[in-house]
Coordinates of C-alpha atoms in Angstrom, one line a residue:
M7 CA 0.3 -0.3 -0.1
E8 CA 1.5 3.3 -1.1
R9 CA 2.0 5.8 1.6
D10 CA -0.1 8.3 0.4
T11 CA -3.5 5.9 0.7
K12 CA -2.9 6.3 3.8
A13 CA -2.3 10.2 4.4
A14 CA -6.3 9.9 5.0
S15 CA -6.3 8.2 8.3
I16 CA -2.8 8.6 10.0
E17 CA -1.4 11.5 11.8
N18 CA 2.3 11.5 10.4
R19 CA 4.5 13.4 12.7
T20 CA 7.8 14.4 11.5
F21 CA 10.8 15.8 13.6
G22 CA 12.4 19.2 13.2
M23 CA 16.1 20.0 13.6
M24 CA 17.1 23.3 15.8
S25 CA 20.6 25.0 16.1
R26 CA 22.0 23.5 19.5
R27 CA 24.3 25.2 21.7
Q28 CA 25.0 24.6 25.1
L29 CA 23.9 27.7 27.4
A30 CA 22.2 28.3 30.3
G31 CA 18.6 28.6 30.5
L32 CA 16.3 27.9 27.6
S33 CA 18.6 28.1 24.3
V34 CA 19.8 24.8 24.4
M35 CA 18.1 22.9 21.1
L36 CA 17.9 19.1 19.9
P37 CA 16.3 17.6 17.1
A38 CA 12.5 18.7 18.3
L39 CA 9.5 16.6 17.4
A40 CA 8.0 19.4 16.2
A41 CA 4.9 18.4 15.1
A42 CA 5.0 15.5 17.6
L43 CA 3.6 16.9 20.7
A44 CA 0.1 18.1 19.7
N45 CA -1.1 20.7 21.4
G46 CA -4.5 19.0 21.1
S47 CA -6.0 16.4 19.2
V48 CA -4.9 14.5 16.6
A49 CA -6.4 13.2 13.4
A50 CA -9.5 11.4 13.7
G51 CA -10.8 8.8 12.2
I52 CA -10.0 9.2 8.5
G53 CA -8.4 12.7 8.8
N54 CA -10.3 15.1 10.6
R55 CA -7.6 17.5 12.3
T56 CA -8.7 19.6 15.1
A57 CA -6.0 22.2 17.1
I58 CA -6.7 22.7 20.8
S59 CA -4.5 25.0 22.2
R60 CA -2.5 24.8 25.7
A61 CA -4.7 27.7 27.2
A62 CA -7.6 25.3 27.2
M63 CA -5.7 22.1 29.0
A64 CA -6.6 23.0 32.5
Q65 CA -9.6 22.8 34.9
D66 CA -12.5 23.5 32.3
V67 CA -11.7 20.1 30.7
P68 CA -13.8 16.9 31.6
Q69 CA -12.3 16.0 35.0
G70 CA -11.9 12.3 36.2
G71 CA -12.1 8.8 34.6
E72 CA -9.5 5.9 34.3
L73 CA -7.0 5.8 31.0
T74 CA -5.9 2.2 30.2
V75 CA -2.6 1.8 27.8
A76 CA -2.0 -1.6 26.6
Y77 CA 1.9 -2.0 25.9
N78 CA 3.7 -5.1 25.1
N79 CA 6.2 -5.4 28.1
P80 CA 5.8 -2.1 29.4
V81 CA 8.2 -2.5 32.0
G82 CA 10.6 -4.3 30.8
D83 CA 12.9 -4.6 34.0
T84 CA 12.4 -2.4 37.2
L85 CA 10.6 0.8 37.3
N86 CA 14.1 2.0 39.5
Q87 CA 15.3 4.4 37.0
H88 CA 18.9 4.1 38.5
R89 CA 19.2 0.7 37.2
S90 CA 16.5 0.2 34.8
S91 CA 17.9 -0.2 30.9
S92 CA 14.2 -0.2 29.7
T93 CA 12.8 2.8 27.5
S94 CA 8.8 1.9 27.9
S95 CA 9.8 1.7 32.0
R96 CA 11.3 5.5 31.4
M97 CA 8.4 7.2 30.2
I98 CA 6.0 5.3 32.4
S99 CA 7.9 6.5 35.7
R100 CA 8.3 10.0 34.1
H101 CA 4.2 10.7 34.8
V102 CA 5.1 9.7 38.7
L103 CA 8.8 11.8 39.0
E104 CA 9.8 15.3 37.9
N105 CA 12.5 16.2 36.1
L106 CA 15.1 19.2 36.9
T107 CA 14.5 20.3 33.3
W108 CA 12.1 19.5 30.8
V109 CA 12.6 19.8 27.0
D110 CA 9.8 21.5 24.5
P111 CA 9.3 19.3 21.9
A112 CA 7.6 21.8 20.1
N113 CA 10.7 23.4 19.7
G114 CA 13.7 21.3 21.1
S115 CA 14.2 24.1 24.0
V116 CA 15.6 23.1 27.5
N117 CA 13.5 24.9 30.0
P118 CA 13.3 24.9 33.9
W119 CA 11.3 22.1 35.9
L120 CA 12.4 21.3 39.3
A121 CA 15.4 23.4 38.5
E122 CA 14.3 27.0 38.4
S123 CA 17.6 28.2 36.6
W124 CA 21.4 27.2 36.3
E125 CA 24.8 28.1 35.2
I126 CA 27.2 26.2 33.1
S127 CA 31.4 27.1 33.6
E128 CA 33.2 28.3 30.7
D129 CA 34.9 25.1 30.5
G130 CA 31.9 23.0 30.9
L131 CA 32.8 21.3 33.6
E132 CA 30.6 22.8 36.3
Y133 CA 26.7 22.9 36.4
V134 CA 24.8 25.3 39.1
F135 CA 21.6 24.5 39.7
H136 CA 19.2 26.7 41.8
L137 CA 16.3 24.5 43.1
K138 CA 12.6 25.1 43.2
Q139 CA 11.6 25.2 46.7
G140 CA 8.2 24.1 48.3
V141 CA 8.2 21.2 46.5
M142 CA 7.1 17.5 48.4
F143 CA 7.7 14.5 47.5
H144 CA 4.4 12.1 47.7
D145 CA 5.9 10.0 51.2
G146 CA 6.3 14.0 52.5
T147 CA 9.9 14.1 51.5
P148 CA 10.9 17.5 50.8
F149 CA 12.6 18.1 47.6
N150 CA 16.0 19.8 48.3
A151 CA 19.6 19.4 47.0
E152 CA 20.3 16.7 49.6
A153 CA 18.0 14.9 47.4
V154 CA 19.1 15.7 44.2
K155 CA 22.7 14.5 45.5
A156 CA 21.0 11.6 47.0
N157 CA 19.3 10.7 43.4
F158 CA 23.0 11.3 41.8
D159 CA 24.6 9.6 44.1
N160 CA 22.6 6.6 43.7
T161 CA 23.2 6.5 39.9
M162 CA 26.6 6.5 40.0
D163 CA 27.3 4.3 42.7
P164 CA 30.1 1.9 41.5
E165 CA 28.8 -0.8 43.5
A166 CA 25.5 -1.3 41.3
R167 CA 24.3 -2.2 37.9
P168 CA 24.6 0.8 35.7
G169 CA 21.4 1.8 33.7
F170 CA 20.5 3.9 31.0
T171 CA 20.8 6.8 34.0
Y172 CA 24.4 6.0 34.4
G173 CA 25.6 7.0 30.9
A174 CA 22.8 9.8 30.8
M175 CA 24.6 11.2 33.9
G176 CA 28.4 11.0 31.6
A177 CA 29.7 7.4 33.1
S178 CA 33.5 8.3 33.2
A179 CA 32.9 11.3 32.9
Y180 CA 31.2 12.5 35.9
A181 CA 33.0 13.7 39.0
G182 CA 30.3 14.2 41.7
T183 CA 27.9 16.5 43.0
E184 CA 27.6 19.0 45.9
V185 CA 25.3 20.3 48.0
V186 CA 26.5 24.3 48.0
D187 CA 22.8 25.2 50.3
E188 CA 19.5 23.5 50.8
F189 CA 18.3 24.9 47.1
T190 CA 21.9 24.8 45.3
V191 CA 23.4 22.1 44.0
K192 CA 26.7 21.5 41.9
V193 CA 27.4 18.8 39.6
T194 CA 31.4 18.6 38.2
F195 CA 32.5 16.3 35.7
I196 CA 36.0 15.4 34.6
S197 CA 35.4 16.3 30.9
P198 CA 32.7 18.2 29.6
H199 CA 29.1 16.8 29.1
A200 CA 27.6 19.2 26.5
A201 CA 24.0 16.8 26.8
F202 CA 24.0 16.7 30.5
L203 CA 21.0 19.4 30.1
L204 CA 19.1 17.1 27.6
F205 CA 19.6 14.2 29.4
L206 CA 18.5 15.6 32.7
S207 CA 14.4 16.1 31.1
D208 CA 14.6 12.4 30.6
G209 CA 12.1 9.7 32.3
G210 CA 15.4 7.9 33.7
T211 CA 16.4 11.0 35.5
G212 CA 13.6 12.0 37.4
I213 CA 14.0 12.4 41.2
D214 CA 12.9 10.4 43.6
S215 CA 12.3 10.5 47.1
P216 CA 15.7 9.4 49.0
T217 CA 13.6 8.2 52.1
A218 CA 11.4 6.0 49.9
M219 CA 14.7 4.7 48.1
A220 CA 16.2 4.0 51.4
E221 CA 13.3 2.2 53.1
A222 CA 12.6 -0.1 49.8
G223 CA 16.3 -0.9 49.2
E224 CA 16.6 -3.9 46.4
D225 CA 12.8 -3.5 46.3
Y226 CA 12.8 0.2 44.9
G227 CA 11.0 0.5 41.8
R228 CA 9.4 -3.3 42.0
T229 CA 7.1 -2.4 45.1
T230 CA 7.1 0.9 45.2
L231 CA 8.1 4.2 43.4
V232 CA 8.1 7.8 45.1
G233 CA 8.3 11.0 43.5
S234 CA 6.8 14.8 43.0
G235 CA 5.0 14.6 39.9
P236 CA 1.4 14.7 38.9
F237 CA 0.5 10.8 39.4
K238 CA 0.9 8.7 42.4
F239 CA 2.4 4.9 42.2
V240 CA 0.0 2.5 42.9
E241 CA 1.2 -1.0 41.8
W242 CA 3.2 -3.3 39.2
I243 CA 2.2 -6.7 38.9
Q244 CA 4.9 -8.1 37.0
G245 CA 3.2 -9.5 33.4
S246 CA 0.0 -7.7 34.2
H247 CA 0.1 -4.0 34.7
V248 CA 1.2 -0.8 35.9
T249 CA -1.5 1.3 37.9
L250 CA -1.1 5.0 38.5
E251 CA -3.3 7.7 40.4
R252 CA -3.9 10.8 40.3
N253 CA -2.0 13.5 42.4
P254 CA -4.8 15.3 44.0
D255 CA -1.9 17.8 45.4
Y256 CA 0.2 18.3 42.5
T257 CA 0.9 22.0 41.9
G258 CA 3.5 21.5 39.6
G259 CA 4.3 20.9 36.0
P260 CA 6.7 22.7 33.5
A261 CA 6.0 26.4 33.3
A262 CA 6.8 26.1 29.5
F263 CA 4.3 23.1 28.8
G264 CA 1.3 25.6 29.5
F265 CA -0.5 24.2 32.2
T266 CA -0.2 23.5 36.2
G267 CA -1.9 21.7 38.7
P268 CA -3.6 18.2 38.6
T269 CA -3.9 16.1 36.0
P270 CA -7.5 15.8 34.9
L271 CA -7.2 11.7 35.0
D272 CA -8.3 9.5 38.1
R273 CA -5.8 6.4 37.3
L274 CA -3.5 5.6 34.6
I275 CA -3.3 2.0 33.9
Y276 CA -0.4 0.1 31.8
R277 CA -1.6 -3.2 30.9
D278 CA 0.9 -5.8 29.5
V279 CA -0.3 -7.3 26.5
P280 CA 2.5 -8.9 24.1
E281 CA 0.0 -9.7 21.2
A282 CA -0.2 -6.1 19.1
N283 CA -3.4 -7.5 17.5
I284 CA -5.2 -7.9 21.2
R285 CA -3.9 -4.7 21.8
L286 CA -5.4 -3.2 18.4
Q287 CA -8.9 -5.0 19.4
S288 CA -8.8 -4.0 22.8
V289 CA -9.0 0.3 21.4
L290 CA -11.2 -1.0 19.1
A291 CA -13.3 -2.6 22.4
D292 CA -13.0 0.7 24.8
E293 CA -11.4 -1.6 27.1
A294 CA -8.1 0.5 26.3
Q295 CA -8.0 3.9 25.2
L296 CA -4.6 3.8 23.8
A297 CA -2.2 0.8 22.4
S298 CA 1.3 0.5 20.5
I299 CA 0.7 -1.2 17.6
I300 CA 2.8 -2.4 14.6
P301 CA 2.1 -1.7 10.7
P302 CA 0.1 -4.8 9.8
N303 CA -2.3 -3.4 12.0
V304 CA -3.1 -0.6 10.2
P305 CA -5.8 -1.8 7.5
E306 CA -7.7 -3.3 10.3
V307 CA -7.8 1.0 11.3
Q308 CA -9.1 2.3 8.1
G309 CA -12.3 3.3 8.2
Q310 CA -13.2 3.1 11.7
D311 CA -14.4 6.1 13.2
N312 CA -13.9 5.8 16.7
V313 CA -10.1 5.8 16.3
R314 CA -6.9 7.1 14.8
V315 CA -3.5 6.5 14.5
I316 CA -0.2 8.2 15.1
A317 CA 2.8 7.9 13.4
T318 CA 6.0 9.5 15.1
P319 CA 9.3 9.0 13.8
K320 CA 11.0 7.6 16.4
A321 CA 14.4 9.6 18.0
G322 CA 16.8 6.9 18.8
T323 CA 19.0 4.8 16.7
T324 CA 18.2 3.4 13.4
R325 CA 16.9 -0.2 13.4
M326 CA 20.1 -2.3 13.3
Y327 CA 20.3 -5.8 12.0
L328 CA 24.1 -5.9 13.7
F329 CA 26.4 -8.2 13.1
N330 CA 29.0 -10.1 15.8
M331 CA 32.2 -9.9 14.5
N332 CA 33.6 -12.0 16.6
S333 CA 31.8 -15.0 14.4
P334 CA 34.2 -16.7 12.7
K335 CA 31.9 -16.5 9.4
L336 CA 31.0 -12.9 10.3
S337 CA 34.7 -11.9 10.9
D338 CA 35.1 -12.2 7.0
M339 CA 34.1 -8.6 5.7
A340 CA 33.1 -10.5 2.4
V341 CA 30.1 -12.2 4.1
R342 CA 29.4 -9.0 6.2
K343 CA 29.0 -6.9 2.9
A344 CA 27.4 -9.7 0.5
I345 CA 23.9 -9.6 3.7
N346 CA 24.0 -6.1 3.3
M347 CA 24.1 -6.6 -0.4
V348 CA 21.1 -9.1 -0.8
V349 CA 18.6 -6.7 1.7
D350 CA 16.4 -4.9 -0.9
K351 CA 15.5 -2.7 1.8
E352 CA 12.8 -0.6 -0.5
A353 CA 11.3 -4.2 -1.0
M354 CA 11.1 -4.9 2.4
L355 CA 9.3 -1.4 4.1
M356 CA 6.5 -2.7 1.7
L357 CA 5.8 -5.7 3.2
P358 CA 3.5 -6.6 5.8
G359 CA 5.9 -6.3 9.0
W360 CA 6.3 -2.8 7.6
A361 CA 3.2 -1.6 5.5
G362 CA 5.2 1.2 3.8
F363 CA 6.0 2.9 7.0
G364 CA 9.8 4.3 7.7
R365 CA 12.6 5.1 5.7
P366 CA 15.3 2.8 4.3
G367 CA 18.4 3.2 6.8
I368 CA 21.8 4.5 6.1
A369 CA 23.9 4.7 8.8
C370 CA 23.5 4.0 12.6
L371 CA 21.4 7.1 13.7
P372 CA 18.2 8.0 11.1
S373 CA 18.1 11.2 9.5
N374 CA 15.9 12.5 11.8
M375 CA 18.8 13.0 14.5
V376 CA 21.2 14.5 12.8
P377 CA 21.4 18.7 11.6
N378 CA 19.2 19.1 8.8
G379 CA 18.3 15.4 8.2
D380 CA 21.8 15.6 6.4
L381 CA 23.1 11.9 5.7
S382 CA 24.9 13.0 2.3
S383 CA 28.4 13.0 3.9
V384 CA 28.5 9.4 4.5
E385 CA 26.1 7.8 2.2
Q386 CA 28.9 6.7 -0.1
Y387 CA 29.0 4.3 2.4
D388 CA 26.0 2.8 2.1
I389 CA 25.4 -0.8 0.5
P390 CA 23.2 -1.0 -2.2
Y391 CA 21.0 -4.0 -3.0
D392 CA 23.4 -5.8 -5.6
L393 CA 21.7 -10.2 -5.2
E394 CA 24.1 -11.1 -8.5
G395 CA 26.9 -9.3 -6.8
A396 CA 26.5 -10.7 -3.5
R397 CA 26.6 -14.1 -5.3
A398 CA 29.7 -13.4 -7.0
L399 CA 31.5 -11.7 -3.6
L400 CA 30.8 -14.7 -1.7
D401 CA 32.2 -16.8 -4.5
E402 CA 34.9 -15.3 -4.5
A403 CA 35.8 -15.2 -1.2
G404 CA 35.4 -19.4 -1.1
W405 CA 31.9 -19.4 0.0
V406 CA 31.0 -22.1 -2.2
L407 CA 26.8 -23.6 -2.3
N408 CA 26.7 -27.1 -1.0
G409 CA 23.2 -27.7 -2.0
D410 CA 21.0 -24.6 -0.7
I411 CA 23.5 -23.2 2.1
R412 CA 27.0 -21.8 1.2
E413 CA 30.3 -23.5 3.2
K414 CA 33.7 -23.5 3.4
D415 CA 36.0 -25.6 5.4
G416 CA 33.2 -27.2 6.7
V417 CA 31.4 -23.8 8.3
Q418 CA 27.8 -22.9 7.0
L419 CA 26.8 -19.7 6.0
I420 CA 24.3 -20.0 8.9
F421 CA 23.7 -17.6 11.6
D422 CA 22.1 -17.8 14.9
M423 CA 19.9 -14.6 15.1
S424 CA 18.7 -13.7 18.7
V425 CA 15.5 -11.7 18.8
M426 CA 12.6 -10.9 20.6
Q427 CA 9.5 -12.6 20.1
S428 CA 7.8 -9.8 19.7
D429 CA 9.4 -8.8 16.9
V430 CA 9.6 -12.2 15.0
D431 CA 5.7 -11.4 15.8
A432 CA 5.8 -8.3 14.4
G433 CA 7.0 -9.4 10.8
V434 CA 10.2 -8.2 10.8
I435 CA 12.8 -11.1 11.3
E436 CA 11.9 -13.4 8.4
P437 CA 12.1 -11.7 6.2
I438 CA 15.6 -10.9 6.7
D439 CA 16.2 -14.9 6.4
G440 CA 14.2 -14.7 3.0
F441 CA 16.8 -11.8 1.3
L442 CA 19.7 -14.4 2.6
R443 CA 18.6 -17.7 1.2
E444 CA 18.4 -15.9 -2.3
A445 CA 22.2 -16.2 -1.9
G446 CA 22.7 -19.5 -0.3
M447 CA 22.6 -18.1 3.7
Q448 CA 20.2 -18.8 6.3
L449 CA 18.8 -17.3 9.8
N450 CA 18.5 -20.0 12.8
I451 CA 16.3 -17.7 14.6
K452 CA 16.5 -17.7 18.1
A453 CA 13.5 -15.6 19.6
G454 CA 12.5 -15.3 23.4
D455 CA 11.1 -12.0 26.0
I456 CA 13.0 -8.7 26.6
N457 CA 15.7 -10.4 29.2
Y458 CA 16.6 -13.0 26.5
W459 CA 17.2 -10.8 24.2
I460 CA 19.2 -8.0 26.2
D461 CA 21.1 -10.9 28.3
S462 CA 21.6 -12.2 24.6
F463 CA 23.0 -9.0 22.8
S464 CA 25.2 -7.6 26.5
N465 CA 26.6 -11.2 26.9
G466 CA 28.0 -12.0 23.0
D467 CA 25.5 -14.6 22.5
Y468 CA 24.0 -14.0 19.0
E469 CA 25.9 -13.7 15.5
M470 CA 23.0 -11.6 14.2
T471 CA 20.5 -9.9 16.2
L472 CA 17.8 -6.6 15.8
M473 CA 18.7 -3.7 18.0
S474 CA 17.9 -0.3 18.4
D475 CA 17.4 2.2 21.3
S476 CA 15.6 5.6 21.6
G477 CA 16.8 8.8 22.9
Y478 CA 17.3 12.2 21.6
V479 CA 20.8 12.8 22.6
A480 CA 22.9 11.5 19.2
V481 CA 26.6 10.5 20.9
G482 CA 24.9 8.6 23.4
M483 CA 23.4 6.6 21.1
V484 CA 26.6 6.1 19.1
Q485 CA 28.7 5.5 22.4
E486 CA 26.0 2.8 24.0
F487 CA 26.8 0.5 20.9
F488 CA 30.2 0.9 19.2
R489 CA 32.8 2.3 21.6
S490 CA 35.0 -0.1 22.9
G491 CA 34.1 -1.1 26.6
E492 CA 30.7 -0.3 26.8
P493 CA 28.5 -2.6 27.9
F494 CA 26.2 -2.7 24.9
A495 CA 29.0 -3.0 22.6
T496 CA 29.3 -6.3 21.6
T497 CA 29.8 -6.4 18.3
G498 CA 33.2 -6.9 18.1
L499 CA 34.2 -3.5 16.9
A500 CA 37.9 -2.8 17.7
N501 CA 38.7 0.5 16.1
A502 CA 41.0 3.1 18.0
E503 CA 39.7 6.1 15.8
I504 CA 36.4 5.4 16.2
D505 CA 37.0 5.3 19.8
D506 CA 39.0 8.8 19.5
L507 CA 36.0 10.3 17.8
I508 CA 33.2 9.4 20.1
D509 CA 35.8 10.6 22.9
K510 CA 36.0 14.1 21.3
A511 CA 32.5 14.0 20.5
I512 CA 31.4 13.6 24.5
G513 CA 34.1 15.8 25.4
A514 CA 33.0 18.5 23.2
P515 CA 31.7 22.0 25.0
T516 CA 29.0 22.7 22.9
I517 CA 26.6 19.9 20.4
E518 CA 27.1 21.7 17.6
E519 CA 31.5 21.0 17.7
Q520 CA 30.1 17.2 18.9
W521 CA 28.7 16.7 15.1
E522 CA 32.3 17.6 14.3
Y523 CA 33.3 14.2 15.5
L524 CA 30.3 12.5 15.1
M525 CA 29.7 12.9 11.8
P526 CA 33.1 11.3 10.6
C527 CA 33.0 8.5 13.2
I528 CA 29.9 7.4 12.0
G529 CA 31.1 7.1 8.3
L530 CA 33.7 4.7 9.9
I531 CA 31.2 2.4 11.5
M532 CA 29.9 2.2 8.2
Q533 CA 32.8 1.0 6.6
E534 CA 33.2 -1.0 9.0
V535 CA 30.0 -3.2 8.1
V536 CA 28.7 -3.7 11.3
G537 CA 25.3 -4.6 10.5
V538 CA 22.4 -3.9 8.0
M539 CA 21.1 -0.5 9.1
G540 CA 17.9 -1.8 8.2
W541 CA 14.8 1.2 8.9
E542 CA 14.4 4.0 10.1
S543 CA 11.4 3.8 11.9
D544 CA 7.9 5.2 13.0
N545 CA 6.4 4.5 16.4
L546 CA 2.8 4.0 15.8
D547 CA -0.2 4.4 18.5
V548 CA -3.9 3.8 17.5
A549 CA -6.0 6.2 20.0
S550 CA -9.9 6.3 20.9
N551 CA -11.1 9.5 20.0
K552 CA -12.2 10.0 23.6
L553 CA -8.7 10.1 24.7
Q554 CA -8.1 14.1 24.1
Q555 CA -5.1 16.6 25.1
L556 CA -2.4 13.6 23.9
A557 CA 0.9 15.1 24.2
Y558 CA 3.8 13.4 22.7
N559 CA 7.6 13.8 24.4
E560 CA 10.8 14.5 22.7
I561 CA 11.4 11.1 22.1
G562 CA 7.7 10.4 20.3
F563 CA 6.2 8.5 23.6
P564 CA 3.2 9.7 25.1
W565 CA 2.9 11.6 28.0
F566 CA -0.8 12.0 29.9
Y567 CA -0.2 14.7 32.0
G568 CA -3.0 17.1 30.2
A569 CA -4.7 14.1 28.9
Y570 CA -8.4 13.6 29.4
L571 CA -11.3 11.4 28.6
E572 CA -14.4 12.7 26.9
Q573 CA -17.5 11.8 28.8

């Protein structure tokens, strides 16, 4: 199905790109979800667009009601953001926790939240935050500089398992946090961490009650989660649901969002529904009001006048079929190139697993994550589809057909592919096997849940996998997978020049200067052929038309603070 035939029923949200400079106050910019934070309702039914300004997002909207969201494995590991590596967990926690900063997806600006203002030293090594006064955590603990220090100390505890937030805090560049006075805190780095203010707006860096963390110990994030945000944690029943309830005493909310005070909703429930079709049916039956779906679900939504589909370009990495180059088969550059040459990305995107959504991948970062969407400086390293060329390359490298499968010295070109079962169900794994078979190669698909997949990848127990991450700080995405020694850098890539460019990008005093190192680094990664850069993906949600004033955050996930349900 062609893209233009979907336009009538799909709200296609796109990223904009703003200039970025590390300055105090409001002027730090990032790739912005310019259209993805809707000020009001989004496309309904077959494309009837309505705009509601944030001025209406106040107490004059319907109050109460229970909003149910159907996700696949919404928590993943834990709601303790000091230890979690799950994007969806961060997106849930940011409804309970508040952050020091808030990124406005409409323009990419970094705005005050729990930090009312800040100063950055000329060398980029010190950040002094002046904190909001009068804020209380849900358990009655006061928010102050000691609370911020307790959170940052917890995240950076050398004896604890690092999660997403460890990297967000600068990892080895982080030096420490100092309480200046009750409402002033100073964070120091060994080397510049230019993206720090951006990271401080992420759900992973939300501020928890230090009292609650101390009392719950290892159970924090499983039995309790205590912040100062618009929702309070009620319970997490693993494999079933997470329940949050309205904080009636809430007076916060980032000023730049447009309103403050309690959320209109009484309760927010995230249900764990692994099957995409069941998630869709739950919205059609009004058992849920929002659900994540996959492209094959979209035709069923067309013609429905009570729901709408929202397509949001994913902030983060390209969806990559990564290689483990420690595998003897994949240590052969000819094999890695040949796999790329047999994957017809244009044809792939028209298959049911994609249904025309997304864009062919070029590099490890999608176009919406780079300045001006411009990947022209590295496009020369993209490997085009060439089936006959792939066959000839493998012949030349000594991989000869024996029946349907090529082999060399008794080793067959069959690759163990460790993936999530949900990706198999979504239809984005088996087509790759089909492409490979055309050139005498094959996949041995090994599927499991998210914990199996993460363990396989982090332990290097795979030959191929489908991998990506969500985020809006480009250098962090590249560092995570391609800098030697990082927990998720398990592809076997060992290139000192790449490591050096990543280190220089991390240490650059401004984000603009980071790109002077990042783009050449991306080019080198492409030349190493670390995988097939599959596709630039869209997050797809189906929403009931009862759900209004649905906002999307800076990485393209729903934020329900201002949402309400029409009665």
